[in-house]
Amino acid sequence: MTITKTEIRPGAYYDSVVLMQLQRNLAALESVDDAGVVMATPANLELLADSDLLTAEGKAGNPDDLLIVVRADNEENAISALAQVDELLTQRSSSGPSAEYRFRSLEGAAKALPDSNWTLISVPGRYAADVAREALDLNQHVFLYSDNVSVEDEVDLKQTGRDKGLLVMGPDCGTAIINGIGLGFANRVRRGPIGVVGASGTGTQAITVDVHNLGSGISHAIGTGGRDLKSDVGAITAHQALEYLKADEETKVIVLVSKPPSLDVATKLLAAAQDSDKPVVVSFIGFPPPAEKLGNLHFARTLSEAAVLAVELTNKAEDKKKARSSGKGYLRGLFSGGTLAYEALLSLQAVLSPIYSNVPFTKEQEMEDPLTSVAHTIIDLGEDIFTVGRLHPMMDNDLRIRRLRQEAEDQETGLILLDIVLGEGSHTDPASELAPVITEIKSEHSDLEVVALVVGTDEDPQDTDAQIEQLTKAGATIFRNTTEAAIYISDYFAIAETEGHPSVSADGFTGQFAAINVGLASFYESLAEQAAQTVHVDWKPPASGNQELADILAKMKG
């Protein structure tokens, strides 16, 4: 018959790695069937209950109490196992940071390591935001491994960091490589010309490993935390990281990797990435690639493909400035071909936001009134609402001419996109009707751009070359496929999205890496093994976890 014994240590705090190892060592003792070592949070109590280790005594534990449970074959062995806890904890403590590298406070650690520009934080989530704020007050970039931090705290921390020119990587940021030093769960890779902005820890690891194995290397891999590319956060860290890598002379190619991002956030980030002279490889899992390439953006379908593309592009990257367009206003696409409208929307939704259509991919893109364009708009004029009582727009240009003039009169219109689909059954000479209207509206609106996508062959009855010549003389820019038109349009509207995302301080990205570690001692040990300058804070919950007392102490300190 087995017996379960419980010991509660009020206010005793150890990091999760220490607790895991203590639990493993207790379970390995002779005559011990199972063991549990946790902080007595509701979630952990539930886990103990599922393992049949939760006793009535254990249920009384508070979230900041250390709860140790042992199930043995008899009471004597259970008591003997609990008696060895302190010895096992001492063994673990002696194997960690030595006394000269241990500090009781973050402020004390910063004074002891004045060259530090980074603080690694892996304390329980309910305390992590306060520790991060303290690090920012000390002008430290933050690697925030802790999870269970509220979105409100995340946004506040990142906005504070942005205002100070500091990065807040996280919360729930598991991977980064800064100046050759791996933080959290990172692989050891050589230095090189490829920079990574990662909203996915394992995604970042997979790409950096492949880059290394392909013979290239990583300048920096900057983690953001998994929620950064969600609408609630708005990619604050990703924008900062992107701006830093765009300016970094050592970085020749940039890789953006993320779990499924919010479309509106991804669009703005990609627009900012376009405003760069460097190739940018995009690997957004669950985000449909709009094309293989849009300007300097290269879209990868898999993580391994992203790595291969990045390595290949390092050999082609050129350090030269290219003229950037500064298109104003909005796109208005007027299509006679439904599939062409779909393809244009798919390509351009990656870089233009907000964008609306009467043939939307998402509910957010759906137009309230197809008869009136708003923001960036792509219209399929072949939809039923437009064709009742009239010929299809591939045969009759009347409706399109009316809409052309309507869009030209809208002061928000910057560029009009048309498709001209030739061939059997289509209008016999569409350019003869459209070209005069294009000439007219361009003479009245000199800054209005008109792009025509001409689909036809040299054998079509309309004489494709003659159609193109008429449209070109009228002032239209001609493309022969949707991808080429999309590249031109995305570049036309590629205005830098850097407002509100000032440059990040370069301190901490050059020279010997120096960091303060708060939380998991294993992170300190990893830094030390990589020859980084580092000290460790023996963090404990304020006021032994008594929140009321902690609030009083915080007010007194303030």
mmCIF file of N, CA, C and O in Angstrom, residues 188-235:
data_model
loop_
_atom_site.group_PDB
_atom_site.id
_atom_site.type_symbol
_atom_site.label_atom_id
_atom_site.label_comp_id
_atom_site.label_asym_id
_atom_site.label_seq_id
_atom_site.Cartn_x
_atom_site.Cartn_y
_atom_site.Cartn_z
ATOM 1 N N ARG A 188 23.583 27.101 -32.044
ATOM 2 C CA ARG A 188 24.859 27.791 -32.246
ATOM 3 C C ARG A 188 25.158 27.819 -33.743
ATOM 4 O O ARG A 188 25.402 26.777 -34.355
ATOM 5 N N VAL A 189 25.100 29.006 -34.316
ATOM 6 C CA VAL A 189 25.288 29.177 -35.751
ATOM 7 C C VAL A 189 26.374 30.223 -35.980
ATOM 8 O O VAL A 189 26.628 31.078 -35.137
ATOM 9 N N ARG A 190 26.986 30.138 -37.135
ATOM 10 C CA ARG A 190 28.058 31.094 -37.442
ATOM 11 C C ARG A 190 27.481 32.472 -37.750
ATOM 12 O O ARG A 190 26.315 32.607 -38.121
ATOM 13 N N ARG A 191 28.315 33.483 -37.570
ATOM 14 C CA ARG A 191 27.925 34.836 -37.955
ATOM 15 C C ARG A 191 27.888 34.939 -39.473
ATOM 16 O O ARG A 191 28.608 34.242 -40.172
ATOM 17 N N GLY A 192 27.037 35.822 -39.973
ATOM 18 C CA GLY A 192 26.942 35.959 -41.417
ATOM 19 C C GLY A 192 26.032 37.093 -41.826
ATOM 20 O O GLY A 192 25.645 37.934 -40.998
ATOM 21 N N PRO A 193 25.623 37.152 -43.085
ATOM 22 C CA PRO A 193 24.938 38.318 -43.637
ATOM 23 C C PRO A 193 23.414 38.291 -43.575
ATOM 24 O O PRO A 193 22.773 39.174 -44.121
ATOM 25 N N ILE A 194 22.825 37.289 -42.933
ATOM 26 C CA ILE A 194 21.364 37.137 -42.955
ATOM 27 C C ILE A 194 20.777 37.492 -41.586
ATOM 28 O O ILE A 194 21.155 36.905 -40.568
ATOM 29 N N GLY A 195 19.876 38.458 -41.584
ATOM 30 C CA GLY A 195 19.191 38.855 -40.359
ATOM 31 C C GLY A 195 17.774 38.313 -40.342
ATOM 32 O O GLY A 195 17.116 38.241 -41.381
ATOM 33 N N VAL A 196 17.301 37.929 -39.175
ATOM 34 C CA VAL A 196 15.974 37.313 -39.042
ATOM 35 C C VAL A 196 15.145 38.108 -38.045
ATOM 36 O O VAL A 196 15.631 38.489 -36.976
ATOM 37 N N VAL A 197 13.886 38.363 -38.412
ATOM 38 C CA VAL A 197 12.887 38.884 -37.478
ATOM 39 C C VAL A 197 11.881 37.768 -37.279
ATOM 40 O O VAL A 197 11.185 37.374 -38.219
ATOM 41 N N GLY A 198 11.805 37.231 -36.060
ATOM 42 C CA GLY A 198 11.025 36.021 -35.849
ATOM 43 C C GLY A 198 9.917 36.157 -34.829
ATOM 44 O O GLY A 198 10.176 36.398 -33.647
ATOM 45 N N ALA A 199 8.671 35.979 -35.293
ATOM 46 C CA ALA A 199 7.530 35.871 -34.379
ATOM 47 C C ALA A 199 7.185 34.410 -34.148
ATOM 48 O O ALA A 199 6.071 34.068 -33.778
ATOM 49 N N SER A 200 8.163 33.561 -34.391
ATOM 50 C CA SER A 200 8.033 32.115 -34.182
ATOM 51 C C SER A 200 9.384 31.590 -33.714
ATOM 52 O O SER A 200 10.372 31.692 -34.446
ATOM 53 N N GLY A 201 9.423 31.040 -32.497
ATOM 54 C CA GLY A 201 10.693 30.568 -31.955
ATOM 55 C C GLY A 201 11.266 29.397 -32.718
ATOM 56 O O GLY A 201 12.415 29.434 -33.179
ATOM 57 N N THR A 202 10.476 28.334 -32.876
ATOM 58 C CA THR A 202 10.990 27.167 -33.587
ATOM 59 C C THR A 202 11.163 27.468 -35.071
ATOM 60 O O THR A 202 12.046 26.898 -35.723
ATOM 61 N N GLY A 203 10.343 28.373 -35.606
ATOM 62 C CA GLY A 203 10.530 28.789 -36.992
ATOM 63 C C GLY A 203 11.864 29.482 -37.171
ATOM 64 O O GLY A 203 12.588 29.240 -38.151
ATOM 65 N N THR A 204 12.209 30.345 -36.227
ATOM 66 C CA THR A 204 13.509 31.019 -36.266
ATOM 67 C C THR A 204 14.642 30.009 -36.145
ATOM 68 O O THR A 204 15.662 30.100 -36.859
ATOM 69 N N GLN A 205 14.473 29.040 -35.251
ATOM 70 C CA GLN A 205 15.510 28.017 -35.114
ATOM 71 C C GLN A 205 15.690 27.233 -36.410
ATOM 72 O O GLN A 205 16.818 26.986 -36.852
ATOM 73 N N ALA A 206 14.588 26.825 -37.018
ATOM 74 C CA ALA A 206 14.668 26.023 -38.249
ATOM 75 C C ALA A 206 15.389 26.787 -39.353
ATOM 76 O O ALA A 206 16.250 26.232 -40.055
ATOM 77 N N ILE A 207 15.077 28.064 -39.510
ATOM 78 C CA ILE A 207 15.692 28.853 -40.572
ATOM 79 C C ILE A 207 17.167 29.107 -40.285
ATOM 80 O O ILE A 207 18.016 28.970 -41.171
ATOM 81 N N THR A 208 17.495 29.478 -39.055
ATOM 82 C CA THR A 208 18.903 29.763 -38.743
ATOM 83 C C THR A 208 19.763 28.503 -38.861
ATOM 84 O O THR A 208 20.914 28.575 -39.311
ATOM 85 N N VAL A 209 19.212 27.358 -38.482
ATOM 86 C CA VAL A 209 19.954 26.100 -38.624
ATOM 87 C C VAL A 209 20.201 25.795 -40.101
ATOM 88 O O VAL A 209 21.310 25.428 -40.510
ATOM 89 N N ASP A 210 19.157 25.930 -40.923
ATOM 90 C CA ASP A 210 19.311 25.662 -42.354
ATOM 91 C C ASP A 210 20.317 26.618 -42.990
ATOM 92 O O ASP A 210 21.123 26.225 -43.833
ATOM 93 N N VAL A 211 20.264 27.886 -42.601
ATOM 94 C CA VAL A 211 21.223 28.867 -43.134
ATOM 95 C C VAL A 211 22.648 28.437 -42.795
ATOM 96 O O VAL A 211 23.546 28.473 -43.641
ATOM 97 N N HIS A 212 22.846 28.031 -41.548
ATOM 98 C CA HIS A 212 24.177 27.560 -41.130
ATOM 99 C C HIS A 212 24.597 26.332 -41.935
ATOM 100 O O HIS A 212 25.731 26.257 -42.434
ATOM 101 N N ASN A 213 23.703 25.378 -42.052
ATOM 102 C CA ASN A 213 24.037 24.139 -42.760
ATOM 103 C C ASN A 213 24.252 24.353 -44.254
ATOM 104 O O ASN A 213 24.904 23.536 -44.917
ATOM 105 N N LEU A 214 23.718 25.454 -44.787
ATOM 106 C CA LEU A 214 23.931 25.786 -46.198
ATOM 107 C C LEU A 214 25.218 26.579 -46.408
ATOM 108 O O LEU A 214 25.526 26.964 -47.534
ATOM 109 N N GLY A 215 25.932 26.841 -45.313
ATOM 110 C CA GLY A 215 27.232 27.488 -45.423
ATOM 111 C C GLY A 215 27.244 28.976 -45.174
ATOM 112 O O GLY A 215 28.304 29.604 -45.231
ATOM 113 N N SER A 216 26.092 29.574 -44.890
ATOM 114 C CA SER A 216 26.049 31.003 -44.612
ATOM 115 C C SER A 216 25.911 31.219 -43.108
ATOM 116 O O SER A 216 26.180 30.311 -42.314
ATOM 117 N N GLY A 217 25.502 32.416 -42.705
ATOM 118 C CA GLY A 217 25.421 32.689 -41.277
ATOM 119 C C GLY A 217 24.443 33.796 -40.954
ATOM 120 O O GLY A 217 23.828 34.406 -41.828
ATOM 121 N N ILE A 218 24.298 34.078 -39.656
ATOM 122 C CA ILE A 218 23.284 34.984 -39.124
ATOM 123 C C ILE A 218 23.947 36.215 -38.514
ATOM 124 O O ILE A 218 24.857 36.091 -37.697
ATOM 125 N N SER A 219 23.467 37.392 -38.916
ATOM 126 C CA SER A 219 23.932 38.621 -38.267
ATOM 127 C C SER A 219 23.255 38.746 -36.901
ATOM 128 O O SER A 219 23.922 38.788 -35.867
ATOM 129 N N HIS A 220 21.938 38.796 -36.916
ATOM 130 C CA HIS A 220 21.125 38.789 -35.693
ATOM 131 C C HIS A 220 19.808 38.094 -36.010
ATOM 132 O O HIS A 220 19.299 38.199 -37.126
ATOM 133 N N ALA A 221 19.270 37.383 -35.040
ATOM 134 C CA ALA A 221 17.918 36.838 -35.140
ATOM 135 C C ALA A 221 17.135 37.433 -33.981
ATOM 136 O O ALA A 221 17.361 37.090 -32.821
ATOM 137 N N ILE A 222 16.242 38.346 -34.304
ATOM 138 C CA ILE A 222 15.537 39.116 -33.283
ATOM 139 C C ILE A 222 14.137 38.545 -33.094
ATOM 140 O O ILE A 222 13.301 38.578 -34.005
ATOM 141 N N GLY A 223 13.886 37.993 -31.918
ATOM 142 C CA GLY A 223 12.565 37.456 -31.614
ATOM 143 C C GLY A 223 11.605 38.564 -31.229
ATOM 144 O O GLY A 223 12.009 39.632 -30.765
ATOM 145 N N THR A 224 10.321 38.302 -31.404
ATOM 146 C CA THR A 224 9.312 39.320 -31.097
ATOM 147 C C THR A 224 8.279 38.857 -30.076
ATOM 148 O O THR A 224 7.603 39.675 -29.463
ATOM 149 N N GLY A 225 8.154 37.537 -29.897
ATOM 150 C CA GLY A 225 7.032 36.995 -29.140
ATOM 151 C C GLY A 225 5.903 36.661 -30.097
ATOM 152 O O GLY A 225 5.728 37.315 -31.133
ATOM 153 N N GLY A 226 5.149 35.632 -29.774
ATOM 154 C CA GLY A 226 4.162 35.092 -30.699
ATOM 155 C C GLY A 226 2.982 35.989 -30.998
ATOM 156 O O GLY A 226 2.323 35.827 -32.017
ATOM 157 N N ARG A 227 2.690 36.973 -30.115
ATOM 158 C CA ARG A 227 1.506 37.821 -30.341
ATOM 159 C C ARG A 227 1.844 39.113 -31.076
ATOM 160 O O ARG A 227 0.960 39.905 -31.378
ATOM 161 N N ASP A 228 3.102 39.341 -31.367
ATOM 162 C CA ASP A 228 3.516 40.648 -31.885
ATOM 163 C C ASP A 228 2.818 40.999 -33.191
ATOM 164 O O ASP A 228 2.485 42.162 -33.434
ATOM 165 N N LEU A 229 2.602 40.016 -34.068
ATOM 166 C CA LEU A 229 1.981 40.282 -35.370
ATOM 167 C C LEU A 229 0.465 40.113 -35.333
ATOM 168 O O LEU A 229 -0.169 39.949 -36.368
ATOM 169 N N LYS A 230 -0.119 40.166 -34.148
ATOM 170 C CA LYS A 230 -1.566 40.183 -34.014
ATOM 171 C C LYS A 230 -2.047 41.633 -33.944
ATOM 172 O O LYS A 230 -1.306 42.538 -33.574
ATOM 173 N N SER A 231 -3.300 41.848 -34.297
ATOM 174 C CA SER A 231 -3.836 43.207 -34.368
ATOM 175 C C SER A 231 -3.736 43.946 -33.045
ATOM 176 O O SER A 231 -3.519 45.165 -33.014
ATOM 177 N N ASP A 232 -3.897 43.235 -31.925
ATOM 178 C CA ASP A 232 -3.868 43.882 -30.619
ATOM 179 C C ASP A 232 -2.521 44.524 -30.317
ATOM 180 O O ASP A 232 -2.446 45.491 -29.555
ATOM 181 N N VAL A 233 -1.449 43.980 -30.887
ATOM 182 C CA VAL A 233 -0.103 44.484 -30.594
ATOM 183 C C VAL A 233 0.435 45.333 -31.753
ATOM 184 O O VAL A 233 1.109 46.338 -31.545
ATOM 185 N N GLY A 234 0.154 44.935 -32.980
ATOM 186 C CA GLY A 234 0.508 45.764 -34.114
ATOM 187 C C GLY A 234 1.952 45.688 -34.557
ATOM 188 O O GLY A 234 2.476 46.619 -35.161
ATOM 189 N N ALA A 235 2.634 44.576 -34.243
ATOM 190 C CA ALA A 235 4.006 44.345 -34.723
ATOM 191 C C ALA A 235 4.968 45.439 -34.286
ATOM 192 O O ALA A 235 5.875 45.822 -35.034
#
